[in-house]
Amino acid sequence: MEFEFDLIVVGAGSGGLAAAKRAASYGAKVAIIEANQIGGTCVIRGCVPKKLMVYAAKSKKNMDSSEGYGLKNEGINFESNILLKNVREEVSRLSNLHRNSLKKLNITIFEGLGRFITQNELEIICSNTKKIKNKISSKKILISVGGKPKKLNIPGIDLAWTSDDIFELEKFPKSLLIVGGGYIACEFASIFRNLGTEVTQLIRGKHLLNGFDEDLSLCLEESPTFTDIKIISNAQLKSIDRVNGNLESTLESGDKLLTNNILIATGREPNLLPLNLDFLNLKMDGQYLDVDELNQTSNANIFAVGDIINKPNLTPVAIEQGRVFSDNFFNDQKRKVNYEYIPKAVFTIPEISTVGLSEKRAKEIYSEKNIKIFKCKFTPMSNTFKKNKSKCMLKIVVHKLTDKVLGCHMFGETSSEIIQMVSVSLNAGITKKDFDITMALHPTISEEFVTMYG
Ligand code: NDP
């Protein structure tokens, strides 16, 4: 059978764009299907617009607390409409850059929803009219449609926002209930609180950021931003009602809360439904598409990358999966994605960063007696003259017998920039002795990583 394309990529997010561009650079004839703006979750409604909002919140926090440095301000007026408009403009600019780079590589863009009709053919459905616009075929198809927010199955849930809605707002609310204690919930709690919104956070467990090293969760909860947020733990939302233009949340306990708005941040799930995959009987891994280490699904023509497979749902991971896929199948290489020591950050203020095993996980794997912990907590010099001083925490998890560093964790300003570089050394198999013989750079926060002695 003759196909129009060598590769059809369904979904122009981080993973899909990376794969399409890399395959086209090897001379493959590539098409990409996208129903929304080019860029996907990261560029359009995730990492990029969120981080721009984090910069706004940090600027405000710095201005609010800089009097000790002689910087008097007579009250700062935050106009959320300006921030939101600027963020949307930047997102459009980046989306257009991606569109232009696809065009330069002669990648054909199809706007609409991709729907499988055979294992090699898709129809493109117009998002507005729902009419079929095109039918295209290819030897290989890469699914990279990403995820969508998971909603709670409770009465009134459609009255609440998900993170997607935040980027469409015209202005910030005065009060907000955030449900969830993970990445999205904590990052938006930090953004909104530092920019003046009254925030309440509802978590079903005991602590924020379940699964992270416990010291990181505790540092976050003790920080000035989060002590200024009302955290309701061990609680579940039961229903939402509209009351006089506000939203009333009823908890399982029967307690009620009234806020302007509610943000549901209880996880994300693969957005596979519109693809019409059922007739292909692809093997699943829970809610995710099952793939082998070459990102091949149970159908040899169909591949998957990004948030629809059961790997860390992070932009750099999706990009690498997409590039490795194209290197292997369009340039005859034999590459694999390295899932070891993936650095992670939660962009609260201050931020949390981590690479490798948490103390708890290391002790579970290697037994408590074989793990040594190095830890320090202090007020960073930058906070010397500030009113609300947040602390820094650095922690190294070491295997006692081999001296190998198994994990590094940090809470504090610029920790994501520091942990990115620490992850290079963990990937290279660094020992604690290597940290110890490295000269410190003074005065910095990160010098503590090489000056902690047991
Ligand atoms: P997370 O998995 O990080 O957090 C989900 C939160 O919702 C947890 O606190 C979880 O509680 C809670 N939860 C789940 N189900 C329920 C329920 N039925 N009722 C009440 N609470 C519930 O998901 P996010 O949506 O925050 O983020 C999704 C993914 O996106 C992340 O895992 C990450 O991969 C990626 N991301 C990365 C960012 C970054 O790199 N900085 C930023 C934002 C997103 P519990 O802990 O008890 O399970």
Short mmCIF file of C-alpha atoms and ligand atoms in Angstrom, two decimals:
data_model
loop_
_atom_site.label_atom_id
_atom_site.label_comp_id
_atom_site.label_asym_id
_atom_site.label_seq_id
_atom_site.Cartn_x
_atom_site.Cartn_y
_atom_site.Cartn_z
CA MET A 1 0.00 0.00 0.00
CA GLU A 2 1.23 3.52 -0.87
CA PHE A 3 1.06 6.06 1.94
CA GLU A 4 0.99 9.84 1.64
CA PHE A 5 3.35 10.33 4.59
CA ASP A 6 6.24 8.50 6.26
CA LEU A 7 5.05 9.74 9.64
CA ILE A 8 1.86 11.24 11.00
CA VAL A 9 2.22 12.79 14.44
CA VAL A 10 -1.06 13.24 16.33
CA GLY A 11 -0.64 16.11 18.78
CA ALA A 12 1.74 19.08 18.46
CA GLY A 13 2.96 19.22 22.05
CA SER A 14 6.53 18.85 23.31
CA GLY A 15 6.94 15.17 22.40
CA GLY A 16 5.13 15.35 19.05
CA LEU A 17 6.96 18.48 17.90
CA ALA A 18 10.34 17.01 18.84
CA ALA A 19 9.63 13.78 16.97
CA ALA A 20 8.19 15.53 13.88
CA LYS A 21 11.10 17.96 13.58
CA ARG A 22 13.74 15.28 14.11
CA ALA A 23 12.11 12.90 11.57
CA ALA A 24 11.77 15.71 9.01
CA SER A 25 15.44 16.63 9.52
CA TYR A 26 16.28 13.11 8.28
CA GLY A 27 14.21 13.68 5.12
CA ALA A 28 11.00 11.93 6.22
CA LYS A 29 7.71 13.24 4.82
CA VAL A 30 5.89 14.28 8.00
CA ALA A 31 2.37 15.50 8.85
CA ILE A 32 1.29 16.79 12.25
CA ILE A 33 -2.31 17.05 13.49
CA GLU A 34 -3.32 19.53 16.20
CA ALA A 35 -6.77 20.65 17.34
CA ASN A 36 -5.59 23.64 19.37
CA GLN A 37 -2.67 26.05 19.31
CA ILE A 38 0.67 24.46 18.38
CA GLY A 39 2.74 23.83 21.51
CA GLY A 40 0.70 21.49 23.71
CA THR A 41 0.40 21.53 27.48
CA CYS A 42 3.88 22.88 28.23
CA VAL A 43 3.77 25.91 25.96
CA ILE A 44 0.05 26.71 25.92
CA ARG A 45 -1.37 25.77 29.32
CA GLY A 46 1.44 24.47 31.51
CA CYS A 47 5.13 25.09 32.18
CA VAL A 48 5.60 28.29 30.17
CA PRO A 49 2.58 30.41 31.18
CA LYS A 50 2.83 29.06 34.75
CA LYS A 51 6.51 30.02 35.06
CA LEU A 52 5.77 33.53 33.77
CA MET A 53 3.18 33.83 36.55
CA VAL A 54 5.76 32.53 39.05
CA TYR A 55 8.08 35.39 38.00
CA ALA A 56 5.25 37.85 38.62
CA ALA A 57 4.62 36.39 42.08
CA LYS A 58 8.35 36.42 42.93
CA SER A 59 8.66 40.06 41.83
CA LYS A 60 5.74 41.02 44.04
CA LYS A 61 7.10 39.07 47.00
CA ASN A 62 10.54 40.70 46.62
CA MET A 63 9.03 44.18 46.39
CA ASP A 64 6.84 43.55 49.42
CA SER A 65 9.78 42.52 51.58
CA SER A 66 12.66 44.75 50.48
CA GLU A 67 12.29 47.65 52.89
CA GLY A 68 15.23 46.35 54.92
CA TYR A 69 17.40 46.95 51.88
CA GLY A 70 16.30 50.59 51.83
CA LEU A 71 13.80 50.02 49.03
CA LYS A 72 10.67 51.71 50.33
CA ASN A 73 7.48 51.22 48.43
CA GLU A 74 4.18 52.85 49.17
CA GLY A 75 2.07 49.85 48.22
CA ILE A 76 2.17 47.91 44.98
CA ASN A 77 -0.82 47.73 42.73
CA PHE A 78 -0.98 44.33 41.02
CA GLU A 79 -3.17 44.41 37.90
CA SER A 80 -3.78 40.76 37.11
CA ASN A 81 -5.41 41.60 33.76
CA ILE A 82 -2.07 42.97 32.51
CA LEU A 83 -0.16 39.88 33.58
CA LEU A 84 -2.76 37.53 32.07
CA LYS A 85 -2.82 39.44 28.76
CA ASN A 86 0.99 39.50 28.54
CA VAL A 87 1.19 35.78 29.30
CA ARG A 88 -1.32 34.99 26.52
CA GLU A 89 0.62 37.14 24.06
CA GLU A 90 3.88 35.37 24.90
CA VAL A 91 2.21 31.98 24.53
CA SER A 92 0.92 32.99 21.06
CA ARG A 93 4.39 34.21 20.08
CA LEU A 94 5.96 30.90 21.08
CA SER A 95 3.22 28.93 19.37
CA ASN A 96 3.84 30.86 16.14
CA LEU A 97 7.58 30.19 16.42
CA HIS A 98 6.83 26.45 16.55
CA ARG A 99 4.42 26.76 13.60
CA ASN A 100 7.08 28.54 11.54
CA SER A 101 9.75 26.00 12.38
CA LEU A 102 7.41 23.20 11.25
CA LYS A 103 6.83 25.02 7.97
CA LYS A 104 10.58 25.52 7.45
CA LEU A 105 11.03 21.76 7.75
CA ASN A 106 8.19 21.15 5.22
CA ILE A 107 6.05 19.44 7.83
CA THR A 108 2.37 19.58 6.83
CA ILE A 109 0.11 20.91 9.60
CA PHE A 110 -3.50 19.65 9.76
CA GLU A 111 -5.76 21.62 12.09
CA GLY A 112 -8.43 19.57 13.80
CA LEU A 113 -8.91 16.39 15.81
CA GLY A 114 -7.19 13.24 14.54
CA ARG A 115 -9.33 10.10 14.53
CA PHE A 116 -8.10 6.63 13.53
CA ILE A 117 -10.07 4.90 10.74
CA THR A 118 -7.53 2.12 10.02
CA GLN A 119 -4.15 1.35 11.56
CA ASN A 120 -2.53 3.57 8.90
CA GLU A 121 -5.23 6.19 8.27
CA LEU A 122 -6.68 9.07 10.19
CA GLU A 123 -9.46 11.49 9.44
CA ILE A 124 -9.16 15.10 10.57
CA ILE A 125 -12.29 16.47 12.20
CA CYS A 126 -12.92 20.21 12.38
CA SER A 127 -13.00 21.12 16.12
CA ASN A 128 -15.92 23.55 15.60
CA THR A 129 -18.17 22.02 12.93
CA LYS A 130 -17.23 18.37 13.74
CA LYS A 131 -17.13 17.75 9.99
CA ILE A 132 -14.43 15.60 8.39
CA LYS A 133 -11.89 17.87 6.69
CA ASN A 134 -9.27 15.41 5.39
CA LYS A 135 -8.18 11.81 5.37
CA ILE A 136 -4.46 11.07 5.50
CA SER A 137 -2.37 7.93 5.64
CA SER A 138 1.11 7.03 6.79
CA LYS A 139 3.38 4.07 7.33
CA LYS A 140 4.04 5.05 10.92
CA ILE A 141 1.82 6.99 13.31
CA LEU A 142 3.02 8.59 16.54
CA ILE A 143 0.40 9.40 19.16
CA SER A 144 1.45 12.36 21.31
CA VAL A 145 -1.88 13.86 22.34
CA GLY A 146 -0.91 14.52 25.96
CA GLY A 147 -3.14 14.64 28.98
CA LYS A 148 -6.08 16.55 30.36
CA PRO A 149 -7.08 17.48 33.92
CA LYS A 150 -8.79 14.69 35.85
CA LYS A 151 -12.04 15.84 37.39
CA LEU A 152 -13.60 14.59 40.60
CA ASN A 153 -16.91 12.77 40.17
CA ILE A 154 -18.97 14.97 42.50
CA PRO A 155 -22.08 17.18 42.09
CA GLY A 156 -21.28 20.67 40.81
CA ILE A 157 -17.77 19.82 39.59
CA ASP A 158 -18.28 21.77 36.32
CA LEU A 159 -18.58 24.98 38.35
CA ALA A 160 -14.89 24.63 39.32
CA TRP A 161 -11.84 25.53 37.27
CA THR A 162 -9.06 23.24 36.16
CA SER A 163 -5.55 24.56 35.48
CA ASP A 164 -6.53 25.03 31.79
CA ASP A 165 -9.05 27.70 32.83
CA ILE A 166 -6.50 29.75 34.78
CA PHE A 167 -4.80 30.89 31.58
CA GLU A 168 -8.12 32.09 30.13
CA LEU A 169 -8.96 34.33 33.11
CA GLU A 170 -9.41 38.07 32.73
CA LYS A 171 -8.45 38.73 36.34
CA PHE A 172 -7.45 36.92 39.53
CA PRO A 173 -10.16 36.05 42.10
CA LYS A 174 -10.16 37.52 45.61
CA SER A 175 -10.48 34.08 47.20
CA LEU A 176 -9.78 30.60 45.86
CA LEU A 177 -10.10 27.04 47.12
CA ILE A 178 -7.49 24.75 45.59
CA VAL A 179 -8.19 21.02 45.77
CA GLY A 180 -5.09 18.78 45.66
CA GLY A 181 -1.61 18.83 47.12
CA GLY A 182 0.53 17.96 44.09
CA TYR A 183 2.58 19.96 41.59
CA ILE A 184 -0.22 22.03 40.07
CA ALA A 185 -2.05 22.69 43.33
CA CYS A 186 1.08 23.87 45.18
CA GLU A 187 2.41 25.97 42.30
CA PHE A 188 -0.88 27.82 41.81
CA ALA A 189 -1.40 28.18 45.58
CA SER A 190 1.98 29.92 45.69
CA ILE A 191 1.29 32.13 42.65
CA PHE A 192 -2.17 33.23 43.77
CA ARG A 193 -1.24 33.79 47.43
CA ASN A 194 1.84 35.86 46.60
CA LEU A 195 -0.22 37.95 44.21
CA GLY A 196 -2.86 38.72 46.81
CA THR A 197 -5.59 36.06 46.54
CA GLU A 198 -6.86 34.47 49.79
CA VAL A 199 -6.03 30.79 49.25
CA THR A 200 -7.37 27.71 51.00
CA GLN A 201 -5.88 24.35 50.02
CA LEU A 202 -7.73 21.08 50.56
CA ILE A 203 -5.71 17.87 50.63
CA ARG A 204 -6.90 14.32 51.16
CA GLY A 205 -3.66 13.27 52.92
CA LYS A 206 -1.69 14.72 55.80
CA HIS A 207 0.99 16.66 53.90
CA LEU A 208 1.58 18.58 50.68
CA LEU A 209 3.56 16.94 47.89
CA ASN A 210 3.03 13.32 48.79
CA GLY A 211 5.82 11.18 47.30
CA PHE A 212 8.52 13.85 47.56
CA ASP A 213 11.17 13.63 50.27
CA GLU A 214 9.29 14.40 53.49
CA ASP A 215 11.73 17.17 54.50
CA LEU A 216 10.76 19.02 51.31
CA SER A 217 7.05 18.83 52.17
CA LEU A 218 7.73 20.05 55.71
CA CYS A 219 9.91 22.95 54.52
CA LEU A 220 7.18 24.02 52.12
CA GLU A 221 4.48 23.86 54.80
CA GLU A 222 6.64 25.95 57.17
CA SER A 223 7.47 28.58 54.53
CA PRO A 224 5.95 32.10 54.79
CA THR A 225 3.85 31.54 51.64
CA PHE A 226 2.24 28.35 52.87
CA THR A 227 1.77 29.43 56.50
CA ASP A 228 -0.26 32.22 54.92
CA ILE A 229 -2.48 29.65 53.18
CA LYS A 230 -5.20 27.80 55.07
CA ILE A 231 -4.39 24.12 54.51
CA ILE A 232 -7.20 21.70 55.31
CA SER A 233 -5.70 18.20 55.49
CA ASN A 234 -7.30 14.73 55.64
CA ALA A 235 -10.35 16.15 53.89
CA GLN A 236 -12.37 15.41 50.76
CA LEU A 237 -14.65 17.61 48.69
CA LYS A 238 -18.22 16.25 48.45
CA SER A 239 -20.09 18.81 46.34
CA ILE A 240 -20.05 22.35 44.95
CA ASP A 241 -22.97 24.78 44.75
CA ARG A 242 -23.30 28.31 43.43
CA VAL A 243 -24.38 30.71 46.19
CA ASN A 244 -24.89 34.41 45.36
CA GLY A 245 -22.18 34.46 42.70
CA ASN A 246 -19.66 32.58 44.88
CA LEU A 247 -18.99 28.86 45.18
CA GLU A 248 -19.87 26.88 48.26
CA SER A 249 -17.85 23.73 48.86
CA THR A 250 -19.26 21.02 51.07
CA LEU A 251 -16.68 18.64 52.52
CA GLU A 252 -17.22 14.97 53.44
CA SER A 253 -17.07 16.14 57.11
CA GLY A 254 -20.10 18.36 56.45
CA ASP A 255 -18.04 21.57 56.81
CA LYS A 256 -18.75 24.29 54.25
CA LEU A 257 -16.43 26.85 52.65
CA LEU A 258 -17.36 29.88 50.57
CA THR A 259 -14.85 31.17 48.00
CA ASN A 260 -15.02 33.17 44.75
CA ASN A 261 -13.71 30.20 42.79
CA ILE A 262 -12.38 26.66 43.07
CA LEU A 263 -9.42 25.12 41.26
CA ILE A 264 -9.42 21.34 40.96
CA ALA A 265 -5.86 20.02 40.69
CA THR A 266 -6.27 16.32 41.43
CA GLY A 267 -4.07 14.89 38.69
CA ARG A 268 -4.16 14.49 34.92
CA GLU A 269 -5.11 11.63 32.60
CA PRO A 270 -4.30 10.68 28.98
CA ASN A 271 -6.55 12.37 26.44
CA LEU A 272 -7.10 9.27 24.30
CA LEU A 273 -10.87 9.24 23.80
CA PRO A 274 -11.12 11.39 20.63
CA LEU A 275 -8.63 9.11 18.82
CA ASN A 276 -11.14 6.25 18.34
CA LEU A 277 -8.57 3.66 19.35
CA ASP A 278 -10.94 0.90 20.53
CA PHE A 279 -11.04 -1.04 17.25
CA LEU A 280 -7.22 -1.25 17.25
CA ASN A 281 -7.24 -3.13 20.59
CA LEU A 282 -3.97 -1.53 21.68
CA LYS A 283 -2.55 -3.00 24.88
CA MET A 284 -3.07 -0.67 27.84
CA ASP A 285 -1.03 -0.12 31.00
CA GLY A 286 -3.82 1.04 33.29
CA GLN A 287 -5.08 4.34 31.90
CA TYR A 288 -1.93 4.69 29.72
CA LEU A 289 -0.99 3.22 26.33
CA ASP A 290 1.42 0.36 26.82
CA VAL A 291 4.70 0.81 24.93
CA ASP A 292 8.02 -1.03 24.80
CA GLU A 293 11.39 0.66 25.23
CA LEU A 294 11.22 1.84 21.59
CA ASN A 295 7.89 3.55 22.33
CA GLN A 296 6.12 1.04 20.08
CA THR A 297 2.56 0.09 21.07
CA SER A 298 1.19 -3.43 20.63
CA ASN A 299 0.53 -2.41 16.99
CA ALA A 300 3.86 -2.30 15.12
CA ASN A 301 2.84 0.80 13.08
CA ILE A 302 1.73 2.87 16.05
CA PHE A 303 3.98 4.57 18.61
CA ALA A 304 3.32 6.78 21.63
CA VAL A 305 5.26 9.38 23.61
CA GLY A 306 4.58 11.91 26.38
CA ASP A 307 1.80 12.06 28.95
CA ILE A 308 -0.15 9.15 27.42
CA ILE A 309 2.42 6.56 28.54
CA ASN A 310 3.32 5.49 32.06
CA LYS A 311 6.59 7.41 32.46
CA PRO A 312 7.28 10.70 34.29
CA ASN A 313 4.91 13.20 32.69
CA LEU A 314 7.49 15.94 32.22
CA THR A 315 8.33 18.05 29.16
CA PRO A 316 12.02 17.08 28.80
CA VAL A 317 11.06 13.40 29.07
CA ALA A 318 8.50 13.73 26.25
CA ILE A 319 10.99 15.65 24.09
CA GLU A 320 13.65 13.00 24.55
CA GLN A 321 11.16 10.19 23.84
CA GLY A 322 10.14 11.95 20.60
CA ARG A 323 13.74 12.50 19.48
CA VAL A 324 14.83 8.97 20.36
CA PHE A 325 11.84 7.57 18.45
CA SER A 326 12.79 9.51 15.28
CA ASP A 327 16.51 8.77 15.65
CA ASN A 328 15.73 5.06 15.81
CA PHE A 329 13.08 4.78 13.11
CA PHE A 330 14.17 7.48 10.63
CA ASN A 331 17.95 7.43 11.12
CA ASP A 332 18.64 3.83 11.98
CA GLN A 333 20.13 4.61 15.38
CA LYS A 334 19.86 2.38 18.45
CA ARG A 335 19.04 4.84 21.19
CA LYS A 336 17.12 4.46 24.42
CA VAL A 337 15.69 7.09 26.73
CA ASN A 338 17.65 7.40 29.97
CA TYR A 339 15.06 7.48 32.77
CA GLU A 340 17.70 7.52 35.53
CA TYR A 341 18.08 10.56 37.74
CA ILE A 342 15.44 12.78 36.18
CA PRO A 343 15.58 16.14 37.98
CA LYS A 344 12.24 17.51 39.12
CA ALA A 345 11.12 20.87 40.46
CA VAL A 346 7.96 22.31 41.95
CA PHE A 347 7.94 26.03 41.24
CA THR A 348 6.55 27.27 44.51
CA ILE A 349 8.15 30.32 46.15
CA PRO A 350 10.74 29.26 47.24
CA GLU A 351 10.98 26.29 44.92
CA ILE A 352 11.52 22.61 45.55
CA SER A 353 13.96 20.54 43.55
CA THR A 354 14.93 16.94 43.67
CA VAL A 355 16.88 14.24 41.89
CA GLY A 356 17.19 10.56 42.78
CA LEU A 357 15.78 8.70 45.76
CA SER A 358 14.03 10.25 48.72
CA GLU A 359 15.28 9.25 52.19
CA LYS A 360 12.21 7.02 52.69
CA ARG A 361 12.55 5.26 49.34
CA ALA A 362 16.31 4.75 49.76
CA LYS A 363 15.74 3.13 53.16
CA GLU A 364 13.00 0.90 51.69
CA ILE A 365 15.32 -0.28 48.91
CA TYR A 366 18.67 -0.53 50.72
CA SER A 367 17.53 -0.89 54.38
CA GLU A 368 17.79 1.85 56.96
CA LYS A 369 21.18 0.76 58.29
CA ASN A 370 22.81 1.25 54.87
CA ILE A 371 21.68 4.84 54.32
CA LYS A 372 23.39 7.97 55.60
CA ILE A 373 21.69 11.36 55.47
CA PHE A 374 23.45 14.73 55.27
CA LYS A 375 21.19 17.70 55.83
CA CYS A 376 21.39 21.41 56.55
CA LYS A 377 18.78 24.12 57.00
CA PHE A 378 19.54 27.83 57.21
CA THR A 379 18.33 31.31 56.34
CA PRO A 380 19.91 32.31 53.02
CA MET A 381 21.89 35.56 53.00
CA SER A 382 19.46 37.10 50.50
CA ASN A 383 16.80 37.05 53.23
CA THR A 384 18.96 38.80 55.86
CA PHE A 385 17.04 42.09 55.77
CA LYS A 386 13.65 40.66 54.82
CA LYS A 387 10.68 40.50 57.14
CA ASN A 388 9.37 37.01 56.41
CA LYS A 389 12.48 34.89 56.15
CA SER A 390 12.02 31.60 54.37
CA LYS A 391 14.70 28.96 54.98
CA CYS A 392 16.76 26.84 52.66
CA MET A 393 17.20 23.10 53.08
CA LEU A 394 19.75 20.88 51.32
CA LYS A 395 19.86 17.12 51.75
CA ILE A 396 22.04 14.33 50.39
CA VAL A 397 21.03 10.66 50.58
CA VAL A 398 24.11 8.41 50.51
CA HIS A 399 24.60 4.64 50.34
CA LYS A 400 26.91 3.88 53.32
CA LEU A 401 28.71 0.89 51.82
CA THR A 402 29.48 2.30 48.36
CA ASP A 403 29.46 6.03 49.29
CA LYS A 404 27.30 6.54 46.16
CA VAL A 405 24.99 9.56 46.24
CA LEU A 406 21.46 8.21 45.71
CA GLY A 407 19.49 11.45 45.95
CA CYS A 408 19.82 15.20 46.40
CA HIS A 409 16.96 17.40 47.55
CA MET A 410 16.74 21.11 47.98
CA PHE A 411 14.23 23.68 49.15
CA GLY A 412 15.12 27.29 48.45
CA GLU A 413 15.57 30.01 45.88
CA THR A 414 17.09 28.92 42.53
CA SER A 415 17.16 25.30 43.72
CA SER A 416 15.92 24.11 40.31
CA GLU A 417 18.95 25.70 38.63
CA ILE A 418 21.23 23.98 41.16
CA ILE A 419 19.63 20.53 41.02
CA GLN A 420 19.83 20.49 37.21
CA MET A 421 23.63 20.52 37.53
CA VAL A 422 23.63 18.11 40.48
CA SER A 423 21.72 15.64 38.27
CA VAL A 424 24.71 15.56 35.88
CA SER A 425 26.93 14.29 38.68
CA LEU A 426 24.41 11.71 39.89
CA ASN A 427 24.12 10.39 36.34
CA ALA A 428 27.89 10.05 36.30
CA GLY A 429 27.75 7.93 39.50
CA ILE A 430 29.18 10.50 41.93
CA THR A 431 30.15 9.53 45.50
CA LYS A 432 29.87 11.65 48.63
CA LYS A 433 33.69 11.87 48.68
CA ASP A 434 33.53 13.55 45.23
CA PHE A 435 31.23 16.19 46.75
CA ASP A 436 33.65 16.60 49.69
CA ILE A 437 36.78 17.14 47.58
CA THR A 438 35.05 19.75 45.40
CA MET A 439 35.96 23.34 46.29
CA ALA A 440 33.07 25.48 47.52
CA LEU A 441 32.01 28.71 45.84
CA HIS A 442 31.39 31.32 48.51
CA PRO A 443 29.00 32.90 49.40
CA THR A 444 26.32 30.80 47.71
CA ILE A 445 23.54 28.52 48.82
CA SER A 446 24.75 25.59 46.75
CA GLU A 447 28.19 25.54 48.44
CA GLU A 448 26.44 23.69 51.29
CA PHE A 449 26.23 20.65 49.01
CA VAL A 450 30.04 20.33 49.14
CA THR A 451 30.56 21.36 52.77
CA MET A 452 28.26 18.95 54.62
CA TYR A 453 30.33 16.50 56.62
CA GLY A 454 28.96 13.61 58.65
P1 NDP B 1 -0.17 15.32 41.02
O1 NDP B 1 -0.22 13.87 40.79
O2 NDP B 1 1.12 16.00 41.22
O3 NDP B 1 -1.08 15.69 42.27
C1 NDP B 1 -2.42 15.29 42.35
C2 NDP B 1 -2.96 15.70 43.70
O4 NDP B 1 -4.34 15.45 43.73
C3 NDP B 1 -2.35 14.92 44.87
O5 NDP B 1 -2.24 15.76 45.97
C4 NDP B 1 -3.37 13.82 45.11
O6 NDP B 1 -3.41 13.36 46.42
C5 NDP B 1 -4.65 14.57 44.82
N1 NDP B 1 -5.76 13.71 44.41
C6 NDP B 1 -5.75 12.78 43.43
N2 NDP B 1 -6.96 12.20 43.32
C7 NDP B 1 -7.74 12.78 44.28
C8 NDP B 1 -9.08 12.61 44.68
N3 NDP B 1 -9.87 11.71 44.09
N4 NDP B 1 -9.53 13.38 45.69
C9 NDP B 1 -8.74 14.28 46.30
N5 NDP B 1 -7.45 14.50 45.96
C10 NDP B 1 -6.98 13.74 44.96
O7 NDP B 1 -0.98 15.93 39.80
P2 NDP B 1 -1.05 17.41 39.20
O8 NDP B 1 -2.40 17.51 38.59
O9 NDP B 1 -0.66 18.43 40.20
O10 NDP B 1 0.03 17.39 38.06
C11 NDP B 1 -0.04 16.38 37.05
C12 NDP B 1 1.33 16.05 36.52
O11 NDP B 1 1.78 17.12 35.70
C13 NDP B 1 2.41 15.92 37.59
O12 NDP B 1 2.43 14.64 38.15
C14 NDP B 1 3.66 16.22 36.80
O13 NDP B 1 4.06 15.06 36.12
C15 NDP B 1 3.18 17.26 35.79
N6 NDP B 1 3.50 18.64 36.25
C16 NDP B 1 4.81 18.99 36.42
C17 NDP B 1 5.15 20.25 36.84
C18 NDP B 1 6.58 20.59 37.04
O14 NDP B 1 7.44 19.88 36.52
N7 NDP B 1 6.91 21.65 37.78
C19 NDP B 1 4.14 21.27 37.12
C20 NDP B 1 2.79 20.80 36.92
C21 NDP B 1 2.51 19.54 36.50
P3 NDP B 1 -2.44 12.18 46.93
O15 NDP B 1 -1.09 12.81 47.06
O16 NDP B 1 -3.05 11.79 48.21
O17 NDP B 1 -2.47 11.11 45.90
#
